[in-house]
Coordinates of C-alpha atoms in Angstrom, one line a residue:
X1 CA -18.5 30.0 -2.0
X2 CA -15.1 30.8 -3.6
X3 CA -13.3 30.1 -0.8
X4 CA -14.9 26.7 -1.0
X5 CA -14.7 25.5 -4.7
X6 CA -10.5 26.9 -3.9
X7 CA -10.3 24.2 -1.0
X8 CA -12.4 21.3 -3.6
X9 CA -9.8 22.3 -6.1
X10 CA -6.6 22.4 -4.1
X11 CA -7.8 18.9 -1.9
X12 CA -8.7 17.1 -5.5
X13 CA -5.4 18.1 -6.9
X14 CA -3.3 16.9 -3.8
X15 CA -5.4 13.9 -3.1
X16 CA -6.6 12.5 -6.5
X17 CA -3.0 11.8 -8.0
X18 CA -2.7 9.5 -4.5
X19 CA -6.0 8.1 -4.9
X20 CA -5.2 7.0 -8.9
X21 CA -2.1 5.6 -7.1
X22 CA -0.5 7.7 -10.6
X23 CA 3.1 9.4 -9.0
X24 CA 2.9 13.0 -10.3
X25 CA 4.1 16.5 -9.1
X26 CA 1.8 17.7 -6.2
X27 CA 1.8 21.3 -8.3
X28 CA 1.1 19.4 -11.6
X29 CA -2.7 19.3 -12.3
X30 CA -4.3 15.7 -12.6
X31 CA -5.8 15.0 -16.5
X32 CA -9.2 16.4 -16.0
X33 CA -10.9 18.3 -18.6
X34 CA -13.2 19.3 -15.7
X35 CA -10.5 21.6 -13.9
X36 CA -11.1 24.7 -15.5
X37 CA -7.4 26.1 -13.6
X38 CA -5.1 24.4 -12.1
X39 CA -4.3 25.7 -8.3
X40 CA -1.1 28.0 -8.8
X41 CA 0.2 26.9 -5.1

């Protein structure tokens, strides 16, 4: 299940900031309070 919550993590990082339509870094995490780490990649 780790694998999976990486893959959640690392497609809501890449996809939410497009989604928001908010321009930020692809490596900079989006203002959750519910990401408890931001992917390092």
């Amino acid at each position: 299940t780790a694998v999976l919550l990486q893959l959640n993590v690392r497609y809501r990082t890449r996809v939410a900031p497009k989604l928001t339509g908010i321009k930020r870094d692809p490596r900079e995490p989006p203002p959750r309070a519910t990401e408890p780490a931001p992917d390092p990649a």
